[in-house]
Structures are given as C-alpha cells and as structure tokens.
Short mmCIF file of C-alpha atoms in Angstrom, two decimals:
data_model
loop_
_atom_site.label_atom_id
_atom_site.label_comp_id
_atom_site.label_asym_id
_atom_site.label_seq_id
_atom_site.Cartn_x
_atom_site.Cartn_y
_atom_site.Cartn_z
CA MET A 1 0.00 0.00 0.00
CA LYS A 2 1.22 3.47 -0.93
CA ASN A 3 0.24 6.86 0.43
CA VAL A 4 -0.91 8.68 -2.73
CA VAL A 5 -1.73 12.38 -2.88
CA VAL A 6 -3.87 13.37 -5.86
CA ILE A 7 -3.89 17.10 -6.58
CA GLY A 8 -7.08 18.14 -8.37
CA GLY A 9 -10.73 17.30 -7.80
CA GLY A 10 -12.09 17.22 -11.35
CA ILE A 11 -13.01 14.08 -13.29
CA ILE A 12 -9.35 13.16 -13.90
CA GLY A 13 -8.32 13.50 -10.25
CA LEU A 14 -11.41 11.70 -8.92
CA SER A 15 -11.09 8.91 -11.49
CA SER A 16 -7.47 8.44 -10.45
CA ALA A 17 -8.52 8.30 -6.80
CA TYR A 18 -11.22 5.74 -7.68
CA TYR A 19 -8.78 3.23 -9.17
CA LEU A 20 -6.02 3.91 -6.65
CA GLN A 21 -8.43 3.23 -3.77
CA GLN A 22 -9.61 0.06 -5.50
CA ALA A 23 -5.99 -1.08 -5.71
CA GLY A 24 -5.65 -0.76 -1.92
CA HIS A 25 -3.75 2.51 -1.64
CA LYS A 26 -4.36 5.22 0.95
CA VAL A 27 -5.57 8.18 -1.12
CA THR A 28 -5.85 11.88 -0.33
CA VAL A 29 -7.36 14.28 -2.88
CA ILE A 30 -6.53 17.98 -2.53
CA ASP A 31 -8.53 20.62 -4.41
CA LYS A 32 -8.16 24.38 -4.25
CA GLY A 33 -11.94 24.71 -4.60
CA ASN A 34 -14.76 22.77 -2.99
CA PHE A 35 -14.98 19.95 -5.58
CA THR A 36 -18.15 21.42 -7.12
CA ASP A 37 -16.93 24.26 -9.35
CA ASN A 38 -14.59 22.66 -11.89
CA CYS A 39 -14.89 22.10 -15.62
CA SER A 40 -16.17 18.55 -15.19
CA TYR A 41 -19.65 19.75 -14.19
CA GLY A 42 -20.74 21.99 -17.06
CA ASN A 43 -19.63 20.15 -20.19
CA ALA A 44 -21.75 18.38 -22.80
CA GLY A 45 -21.36 14.95 -21.19
CA TYR A 46 -20.08 13.15 -24.29
CA VAL A 47 -18.24 9.82 -24.09
CA CYS A 48 -16.95 10.03 -27.60
CA PRO A 49 -14.59 7.70 -29.49
CA SER A 50 -15.66 9.80 -32.50
CA HIS A 51 -13.30 12.55 -31.38
CA PHE A 52 -10.20 10.95 -32.90
CA ILE A 53 -9.15 14.24 -34.52
CA PRO A 54 -7.13 16.44 -32.10
CA LEU A 55 -7.75 20.14 -31.54
CA ALA A 56 -4.52 21.01 -33.39
CA THR A 57 -5.61 20.55 -37.02
CA PRO A 58 -4.63 22.19 -40.33
CA GLY A 59 -6.59 25.39 -40.80
CA ILE A 60 -7.58 25.93 -37.17
CA VAL A 61 -5.00 28.69 -36.66
CA TRP A 62 -6.14 30.65 -39.72
CA GLN A 63 -9.78 30.19 -38.72
CA GLY A 64 -8.97 31.45 -35.25
CA LEU A 65 -7.35 34.58 -36.68
CA LYS A 66 -10.46 35.28 -38.77
CA TRP A 67 -12.70 34.91 -35.71
CA MET A 68 -10.56 37.01 -33.39
CA LEU A 69 -12.57 40.23 -33.78
CA ASN A 70 -15.97 38.55 -33.47
CA SER A 71 -17.23 38.66 -29.88
CA ARG A 72 -19.68 35.82 -30.59
CA SER A 73 -17.22 33.55 -32.42
CA PRO A 74 -16.73 29.95 -31.23
CA PHE A 75 -12.91 30.05 -31.16
CA TYR A 76 -10.75 32.83 -29.76
CA VAL A 77 -7.17 33.26 -28.57
CA LYS A 78 -6.56 36.38 -26.52
CA PRO A 79 -3.36 37.95 -27.90
CA GLY A 80 -0.68 39.07 -25.47
CA LEU A 81 2.99 38.99 -24.54
CA ASN A 82 2.51 36.23 -21.97
CA GLY A 83 5.52 33.90 -22.26
CA ALA A 84 3.48 30.77 -21.57
CA LEU A 85 0.94 31.71 -24.25
CA ILE A 86 3.64 32.44 -26.82
CA ASP A 87 5.39 29.14 -26.09
CA TRP A 88 2.11 27.23 -26.25
CA GLY A 89 1.04 29.04 -29.42
CA LEU A 90 4.24 28.30 -31.32
CA LYS A 91 4.09 24.63 -30.39
CA PHE A 92 0.38 24.49 -31.28
CA ILE A 93 1.04 26.00 -34.72
CA ARG A 94 3.83 23.48 -35.39
CA SER A 95 1.55 20.62 -34.32
CA ALA A 96 -1.40 21.67 -36.50
CA ASN A 97 -0.52 19.55 -39.54
CA ALA A 98 -1.91 16.54 -41.40
CA LYS A 99 0.82 14.18 -40.17
CA HIS A 100 0.01 14.94 -36.53
CA VAL A 101 -3.71 14.38 -37.15
CA GLU A 102 -2.99 11.00 -38.76
CA GLN A 103 -0.64 9.89 -35.97
CA SER A 104 -3.12 10.93 -33.25
CA ALA A 105 -6.12 8.97 -34.51
CA ILE A 106 -5.26 5.51 -33.13
CA PRO A 107 -4.06 6.67 -29.68
CA LEU A 108 -7.19 8.82 -29.26
CA ARG A 109 -9.45 6.01 -30.47
CA ASP A 110 -7.86 3.47 -28.14
CA ILE A 111 -8.02 5.54 -24.97
CA ALA A 112 -11.60 6.64 -25.77
CA LEU A 113 -12.86 3.09 -26.32
CA PHE A 114 -11.10 1.98 -23.15
CA SER A 115 -12.72 4.83 -21.24
CA GLN A 116 -16.15 4.00 -22.61
CA LYS A 117 -15.77 0.40 -21.43
CA GLU A 118 -14.87 1.64 -17.95
CA TYR A 119 -17.91 3.94 -17.92
CA GLU A 120 -20.09 0.95 -18.74
CA ASN A 121 -18.58 -0.86 -15.75
CA TRP A 122 -19.29 2.15 -13.54
CA ALA A 123 -22.87 2.44 -14.79
CA ALA A 124 -23.47 -1.19 -13.81
CA SER A 125 -22.05 -0.67 -10.29
CA PRO A 126 -24.22 -0.14 -7.17
CA GLY A 127 -24.53 3.53 -6.23
CA PHE A 128 -23.96 4.84 -9.75
CA ASP A 129 -26.84 6.13 -11.88
CA PHE A 130 -25.57 9.02 -13.98
CA SER A 131 -27.99 8.68 -16.94
CA TYR A 132 -25.49 6.87 -19.13
CA GLU A 133 -26.97 6.24 -22.60
CA HIS A 134 -25.29 4.71 -25.64
CA LYS A 135 -27.43 6.35 -28.33
CA GLY A 136 -24.72 7.91 -30.47
CA VAL A 137 -24.03 11.54 -31.38
CA LEU A 138 -25.15 13.43 -34.49
CA GLU A 139 -22.72 15.86 -36.13
CA ILE A 140 -25.11 17.98 -38.21
CA PHE A 141 -23.94 20.05 -41.18
CA GLN A 142 -25.51 22.72 -43.37
CA THR A 143 -23.01 23.41 -46.15
CA GLU A 144 -21.71 21.42 -49.09
CA LYS A 145 -18.13 22.10 -48.00
CA VAL A 146 -18.66 20.42 -44.63
CA GLN A 147 -20.74 17.70 -46.28
CA GLU A 148 -17.77 16.81 -48.50
CA HIS A 149 -15.43 16.78 -45.49
CA SER A 150 -17.92 14.56 -43.66
CA HIS A 151 -17.47 11.84 -46.30
CA HIS A 152 -13.76 11.72 -45.41
CA THR A 153 -14.49 11.69 -41.66
CA VAL A 154 -16.86 8.75 -42.07
CA GLU A 155 -14.25 6.88 -44.12
CA GLN A 156 -11.64 7.57 -41.43
CA GLY A 157 -14.00 6.41 -38.70
CA LYS A 158 -14.84 3.18 -40.49
CA ALA A 159 -11.13 2.55 -41.15
CA LEU A 160 -10.59 2.86 -37.39
CA GLY A 161 -13.30 0.28 -36.77
CA LEU A 162 -15.84 2.75 -35.38
CA ASP A 163 -19.59 2.44 -35.92
CA VAL A 164 -20.37 5.54 -37.99
CA ASP A 165 -22.72 6.39 -40.87
CA LEU A 166 -23.47 9.36 -43.11
CA LEU A 167 -27.11 10.49 -43.12
CA ASP A 168 -28.97 12.62 -45.64
CA ALA A 169 -31.49 15.25 -44.54
CA GLN A 170 -34.44 12.85 -44.62
CA GLN A 171 -32.66 10.17 -42.60
CA LEU A 172 -31.55 12.78 -40.08
CA GLN A 173 -35.04 14.18 -39.70
CA SER A 174 -36.48 10.70 -39.15
CA LEU A 175 -34.22 10.32 -36.09
CA GLU A 176 -35.48 13.62 -34.66
CA PRO A 177 -39.23 13.77 -35.36
CA HIS A 178 -39.95 16.21 -32.50
CA THR A 179 -38.40 19.26 -34.17
CA LYS A 180 -37.50 20.64 -37.58
CA ILE A 181 -33.79 20.46 -38.49
CA ASN A 182 -32.24 22.88 -40.98
CA ALA A 183 -29.42 20.78 -42.45
CA LEU A 184 -28.14 18.84 -45.46
CA GLY A 185 -27.41 15.81 -43.30
CA ALA A 186 -25.27 14.51 -40.46
CA ILE A 187 -22.58 12.09 -39.43
CA TYR A 188 -24.15 9.57 -37.08
CA PHE A 189 -21.49 8.43 -34.64
CA LYS A 190 -23.25 5.35 -33.27
CA CYS A 191 -20.06 4.56 -31.32
CA ASP A 192 -20.65 7.46 -28.91
CA ALA A 193 -22.53 7.69 -25.61
CA HIS A 194 -23.47 10.47 -23.21
CA LEU A 195 -24.24 11.04 -19.54
CA ASP A 196 -25.21 13.68 -17.01
CA PRO A 197 -21.94 15.22 -15.72
CA ASN A 198 -23.53 16.71 -12.59
CA LYS A 199 -24.90 13.35 -11.48
CA LEU A 200 -21.63 11.59 -12.30
CA MET A 201 -19.44 13.97 -10.32
CA LYS A 202 -21.71 14.01 -7.26
CA GLN A 203 -21.96 10.22 -7.19
CA LEU A 204 -18.23 9.78 -7.68
CA LEU A 205 -17.51 12.17 -4.81
CA ALA A 206 -19.97 10.36 -2.56
CA HIS A 207 -18.47 6.98 -3.48
CA LEU A 208 -14.92 8.08 -2.72
CA LYS A 209 -15.89 9.52 0.65
CA GLN A 210 -17.75 6.34 1.50
CA GLN A 211 -14.67 4.29 0.62
CA GLY A 212 -12.48 6.31 2.97
CA VAL A 213 -10.68 8.55 0.48
CA GLN A 214 -9.65 11.73 2.27
CA MET A 215 -11.09 14.75 0.45
CA ILE A 216 -9.39 18.07 1.26
CA GLY A 217 -11.11 21.13 -0.22
CA GLY A 218 -10.17 24.78 -0.08
CA GLU A 219 -6.40 24.22 -0.01
CA GLU A 220 -4.03 25.26 -2.78
CA VAL A 221 -0.67 23.54 -3.25
CA ILE A 222 2.12 26.09 -2.93
CA ARG A 223 5.25 23.91 -2.93
CA PHE A 224 6.69 20.42 -2.58
CA GLU A 225 9.18 19.14 -0.07
CA LYS A 226 11.76 17.12 -2.02
CA GLN A 227 14.62 14.82 -1.16
CA GLY A 228 16.86 13.88 -4.06
CA ASN A 229 14.64 12.78 -6.93
CA ALA A 230 11.63 12.05 -4.71
CA ILE A 231 8.76 14.18 -3.44
CA LYS A 232 8.31 13.71 0.29
CA LYS A 233 5.50 16.13 1.11
CA VAL A 234 2.85 18.18 -0.65
CA ILE A 235 2.61 21.60 1.02
CA THR A 236 -0.55 23.72 0.88
CA GLY A 237 -1.14 27.12 2.43
CA SER A 238 -2.21 25.53 5.70
CA ASN A 239 -1.03 21.89 5.82
CA ALA A 240 1.62 19.38 4.75
CA TYR A 241 0.78 15.92 3.39
CA ALA A 242 3.30 13.08 3.30
CA ALA A 243 3.34 11.26 -0.03
CA ASP A 244 4.83 8.09 -1.49
CA GLU A 245 3.34 9.06 -4.87
CA VAL A 246 1.93 12.35 -6.22
CA VAL A 247 -0.58 12.75 -9.04
CA ILE A 248 -0.88 16.18 -10.70
CA ALA A 249 -4.39 16.36 -12.16
CA THR A 250 -5.04 20.06 -11.74
CA GLY A 251 -6.62 20.75 -15.15
CA SER A 252 -6.04 24.26 -16.46
CA TRP A 253 -3.77 25.05 -13.50
CA SER A 254 -1.43 22.10 -14.18
CA ARG A 255 1.27 24.18 -15.85
CA GLU A 256 1.72 26.28 -12.69
CA VAL A 257 1.63 23.27 -10.35
CA ALA A 258 4.14 21.33 -12.48
CA ALA A 259 6.39 24.39 -12.51
CA LEU A 260 6.75 23.99 -8.72
CA LEU A 261 8.66 20.81 -9.63
CA ASP A 262 10.59 22.57 -12.41
CA VAL A 263 8.61 20.51 -14.94
CA LYS A 264 7.47 22.32 -18.09
CA ILE A 265 4.05 21.49 -19.52
CA PRO A 266 2.89 23.57 -22.52
CA LEU A 267 -0.74 24.14 -21.55
CA MET A 268 -3.30 26.95 -21.67
CA PRO A 269 -6.85 27.26 -20.32
CA GLY A 270 -9.58 27.04 -22.96
CA ARG A 271 -12.79 28.52 -21.60
CA GLY A 272 -16.14 27.08 -22.59
CA TYR A 273 -19.71 28.07 -21.75
CA SER A 274 -22.98 26.20 -21.33
CA VAL A 275 -26.65 26.85 -20.63
CA THR A 276 -28.94 24.17 -19.20
CA LEU A 277 -32.72 24.11 -19.53
CA GLU A 278 -33.93 22.03 -16.60
CA ASN A 279 -37.50 21.63 -17.84
CA SER A 280 -37.29 22.19 -21.58
CA LYS A 281 -40.29 22.37 -23.88
CA TYR A 282 -37.95 21.43 -26.73
CA HIS A 283 -36.96 17.83 -27.37
CA LEU A 284 -34.08 15.98 -29.01
CA ASN A 285 -33.58 12.23 -29.12
CA HIS A 286 -29.81 12.37 -29.64
CA PRO A 287 -26.92 14.59 -28.59
CA ALA A 288 -26.01 16.87 -31.49
CA ILE A 289 -23.00 18.83 -32.62
CA PHE A 290 -23.71 21.72 -35.01
CA ALA A 291 -20.69 21.60 -37.29
CA GLU A 292 -20.59 25.09 -38.78
CA GLY A 293 -21.86 26.65 -35.54
CA ARG A 294 -19.25 24.94 -33.32
CA ALA A 295 -21.92 24.36 -30.68
CA ALA A 296 -23.54 21.30 -29.14
CA ALA A 297 -26.79 20.18 -27.51
CA THR A 298 -27.23 17.27 -25.12
CA PRO A 299 -30.59 15.90 -24.00
CA MET A 300 -30.35 14.46 -20.52
CA GLN A 301 -32.72 12.41 -18.44
CA GLY A 302 -36.21 13.90 -18.31
CA ASN A 303 -36.71 17.22 -20.10
CA LYS A 304 -33.23 18.55 -19.41
CA ILE A 305 -31.15 19.90 -22.34
CA ARG A 306 -27.69 21.46 -22.18
CA PHE A 307 -26.29 23.76 -24.88
CA GLY A 308 -22.58 24.49 -24.94
CA GLY A 309 -19.57 25.43 -26.94
CA THR A 310 -16.78 27.93 -27.68
CA MET A 311 -13.07 27.74 -27.00
CA GLU A 312 -11.48 30.86 -25.56
CA VAL A 313 -7.75 30.48 -24.96
CA VAL A 314 -7.43 33.04 -22.18
CA SER A 315 -6.04 33.46 -18.69
CA THR A 316 -8.18 32.06 -15.88
CA LYS A 317 -8.30 35.64 -14.60
CA THR A 318 -9.93 37.01 -17.78
CA PRO A 319 -13.55 38.13 -17.14
CA PRO A 320 -16.18 36.02 -18.95
CA ARG A 321 -17.46 37.19 -22.32
CA TYR A 322 -21.13 36.34 -22.21
CA GLN A 323 -21.56 37.36 -25.86
CA ARG A 324 -20.12 33.91 -26.62
CA VAL A 325 -23.31 32.43 -25.18
CA GLU A 326 -25.36 34.53 -27.59
CA GLY A 327 -23.28 32.95 -30.36
CA ILE A 328 -24.07 29.44 -29.06
CA LEU A 329 -27.82 30.11 -28.91
CA GLN A 330 -27.80 31.74 -32.36
CA ALA A 331 -26.06 28.65 -33.77
CA VAL A 332 -28.70 26.41 -32.18
CA LYS A 333 -31.44 28.55 -33.77
CA ARG A 334 -29.85 28.26 -37.23
CA PHE A 335 -29.90 24.47 -37.04
CA LEU A 336 -33.04 23.99 -34.96
CA PRO A 337 -35.34 26.88 -36.04
CA GLU A 338 -38.08 25.94 -33.56
CA PHE A 339 -35.66 26.28 -30.61
CA ASP A 340 -36.28 29.88 -29.56
CA ILE A 341 -34.07 30.21 -26.48
CA ALA A 342 -33.69 33.58 -24.82
CA MET A 343 -30.35 34.77 -23.49
CA PRO A 344 -30.38 33.80 -19.79
CA ALA A 345 -29.26 35.91 -16.86
CA THR A 346 -25.53 35.63 -16.21
CA ASP A 347 -26.09 33.69 -13.01
CA LYS A 348 -27.72 30.94 -15.13
CA ILE A 349 -24.67 30.64 -17.39
CA TRP A 350 -21.93 28.17 -16.58
CA TYR A 351 -18.35 28.58 -17.74
CA GLY A 352 -15.19 26.62 -17.05
CA TYR A 353 -11.61 26.15 -18.20
CA ARG A 354 -10.49 23.16 -20.23
CA PRO A 355 -6.77 22.31 -20.04
CA CYS A 356 -5.51 22.55 -23.63
CA SER A 357 -2.22 20.90 -24.47
CA ALA A 358 -0.06 22.24 -27.28
CA ASP A 359 -1.07 19.47 -29.70
CA GLY A 360 -4.56 18.43 -28.61
CA LEU A 361 -3.42 15.22 -26.89
CA PRO A 362 -3.46 14.73 -23.12
CA TYR A 363 -0.36 14.52 -20.96
CA ILE A 364 -0.35 11.19 -19.11
CA GLY A 365 2.74 9.66 -17.53
CA ARG A 366 5.65 10.02 -15.16
CA VAL A 367 8.19 12.85 -15.32
CA SER A 368 11.93 12.26 -15.53
CA LYS A 369 13.04 14.51 -12.66
CA PHE A 370 11.14 12.66 -9.93
CA SER A 371 10.63 8.99 -9.22
CA ASN A 372 7.19 9.42 -7.71
CA ALA A 373 5.33 12.07 -9.76
CA VAL A 374 2.61 11.26 -12.31
CA VAL A 375 0.94 13.90 -14.49
CA ALA A 376 -2.59 13.51 -15.90
CA THR A 377 -3.88 16.64 -17.61
CA GLY A 378 -4.26 18.45 -20.94
CA HIS A 379 -7.41 16.65 -22.12
CA SER A 380 -8.91 19.79 -23.66
CA MET A 381 -12.59 19.05 -24.50
CA LEU A 382 -12.17 15.32 -23.80
CA GLY A 383 -11.67 15.37 -20.04
CA LEU A 384 -14.99 13.80 -19.13
CA SER A 385 -14.86 11.36 -22.04
CA LEU A 386 -11.38 10.12 -21.12
CA GLY A 387 -11.69 10.41 -17.33
CA PRO A 388 -12.05 6.74 -16.31
CA ALA A 389 -9.38 5.56 -18.76
CA THR A 390 -6.94 8.19 -17.52
CA GLY A 391 -7.65 7.28 -13.91
CA LYS A 392 -7.09 3.60 -14.65
CA LEU A 393 -3.81 4.40 -16.44
CA VAL A 394 -2.64 6.51 -13.49
CA GLY A 395 -3.30 3.56 -11.19
CA GLU A 396 -1.37 1.23 -13.48
CA LEU A 397 1.59 3.63 -13.61
CA ILE A 398 1.72 3.90 -9.83
CA ASP A 399 1.49 0.11 -9.46
CA GLU A 400 4.20 -0.23 -12.13
CA LYS A 401 1.97 -2.40 -14.33
CA LYS A 402 1.80 -2.50 -18.09
CA THR A 403 -0.74 0.11 -19.16
CA SER A 404 -4.01 -1.05 -20.71
CA VAL A 405 -3.36 1.13 -23.78
CA ASP A 406 -0.16 2.51 -25.26
CA ILE A 407 0.48 5.96 -23.75
CA ALA A 408 3.61 6.86 -25.76
CA ALA A 409 1.68 9.55 -27.68
CA PHE A 410 0.69 11.16 -24.37
CA ALA A 411 4.22 11.48 -22.95
CA VAL A 412 4.37 14.42 -20.54
CA GLU A 413 7.76 15.67 -21.77
CA ARG A 414 7.20 15.15 -25.52
CA PHE A 415 7.94 18.85 -26.15
CA GLY A 416 11.18 18.72 -24.15
CA LYS A 417 12.15 18.74 -20.48
#
C-alpha cells in the first residue's frame, strides 16, 4: 500500500482516486476549490470515441485569426505577450498539420474506447446512476463544403473500426421527429454515448468519501518538499501531506503546479460556456454537434437539455465574455429553427476552463526529474470522455503495471524537459 496524494478534484483526479483506492492505496485528494466548481460539471457529457481528430488541425490557426474580432465567435485566442501563451502558441502551430492528425487517430481512439468500457462498468455498479446512454451523437452540417469533409471523416472512422454512418437530410429528420432540423445531413457516430456530468461527479464524490478517500477542499498547493529525486511532502497554504506518490491532475492550473517541480508542460486554459434548460419544452432524441456553428446540444434524463460550446484560450483571470453564449444560442437557432431560447441571466450561465495541451493530446505519464510524480492533464474538451481511462492508467503507472493502452503519444515531456 502506498500513500498517494492526488492534486485536483475534477473528473481526472477523482477517477485516479477511484482506481487507486480500489488497488488498496491510501488516497488523499486535494482541491483548491470545494470539488463542485470545476470544468467537469458543465460540459456536454459526451463519451466520444468519435473525437479521434485532435484540436490542433490544419486550418484551425487561420480560422482562429479570422474569428478574433468577433465577440460571438466559437474560437478565440486572446493575444498578449505572456511567455506561456507564446510558447504554447508556437508549439500548437507546429503541431497543426496533417501528419500529426494522422498519428493521433489511433491513440485517441484506443483511450476513448477503453474509457467507454470503464464507464459501462461504472454504470453497472451499485450507487452509480448518472444517466449513461449509448445512443450515439449526431454531427449535423448545413453546407456542401462540410458535407464533403464529412465523407472523409466517415471513411476515417470506419477505417478505425468505429460504428459511424453518413445520413442525408431525410434520414436525419427521421431520427429527430420532435423538431425541424435545418441541415443537409449529419454524421451519425453510433459509437458514442453520453451522460449527465452533474450526477456523475456528485456520485463519484460520494463513493470516494464512503470508501475512505480523504477529500481536502479549499487548499491550494504552494510547494513540494523534495529529497533527491523524490517528493516527500505536498505543502498547501495551511497543511503538509506526506506522499509516497503524487498525481498532478489540476486541469487548467497544471502548468503552474508542475512548474513547482521545475517541470514544463505547454498548456493553456480554454474557456467554454454552457446553458442548461432544466425543464425544456424542446426535445431531441440524440446529442447533437452543429458543425458550422461549433456548438452542441445534449438531451439528458427527463426534459433537461444542455447547450454548450466555444473555446477561448485566455487566462483564468480574464472576465467572462457572455456574448459567446449569444453565439451558441444563435447557432442552435440556425440548425433547430423551432428552438427559440432567450439569453439567460448571467447567473444561469456556466463557464469553465479546459486544459488545452499544445497538440490536442493529453499529458499522461511520469516525469523524468522525480521517481514518484505522475501527471494527468491536458485533455482539452475530452476530459470527461477520457476520465475513467486516464484514472485507470494513473493507477497502473503507480502500481508499475503494463498500461491497458499505449500511452507513448501522451508522454508528458514530448515537447522537451
């Protein structure tokens, strides 16, 4: 048995704690918040092997430049002379090429399928009922340009062994008889599932507490006590925690926490927004991504629907830009003309920060400078989807077992030490 300190209380940190506790370790989870305000709560809830294309793709940089002056645009990078942003940006630009996209497909597919299998195990476990449904996801398109690209995506998906089809407008409409859809068609990713993130996180927290995992909220890690190449203690503003192993799963704050160990992780926060209708008069059968609008809708158990989107690469101290939410709702209206959703009050709008790596792939693995430090972060928009798989891999690394999937593509120091 090892004394493991997990830093970070989002889906990655809690998933790591879940598997570490199962393996018989004594686990302490430290979070600078209260475990209820992180990015894991407000996302679309997708468990999506379909997302085998990383964020860093050809054309995304140019598209981002075109959108930079549009306050309602779905992608935005706040310019500045911040050294971390410049470093991240240069590495992101170098990664945004066709070769990287091709090399990323299999690692992303494998970890996503592994994660989906683990979610199915969770959903079948006593005490877990987080509205897990394997109904697929629709990626709906309106233009001939995106329609042509969709043919290639479907071919890629089939080549990867994923269950995916291309639908015309009539086939799409037959799947969603409750509302009119303004589209040429859709990719139907039958391989995907979805869940209710709020239920999942609350149940996971309750399970860990019940199993004796020590949950420490409201404490921020400020330094580490080291001896040679080993971390001996994790120091917060008010306490010190002895550790045989340390897991850094601090999401969009991971770059700063890793820097306390003199470990460099190219990572920037990517802010997203969502609006949830708790008792919606509108109905969808399937989760949907609106391709040209860069927005998404997720029906959850009952009459609940969540709308989300945007990617703002900004500091965590940057005030929210609620005009982005207007852009999300306008995109929904273009695709679903009967969905007439008013702009909500700001206290009804959720926003959170996704940890974006410099190439769209997560960072999962040990670091070279310390014998007992594991990093698990940088999942961008795939944190919830890849949470259980990442947690399982963290447990395997700490137990020095062969990992269930190859994690070479996710090496923490792939951009240099």
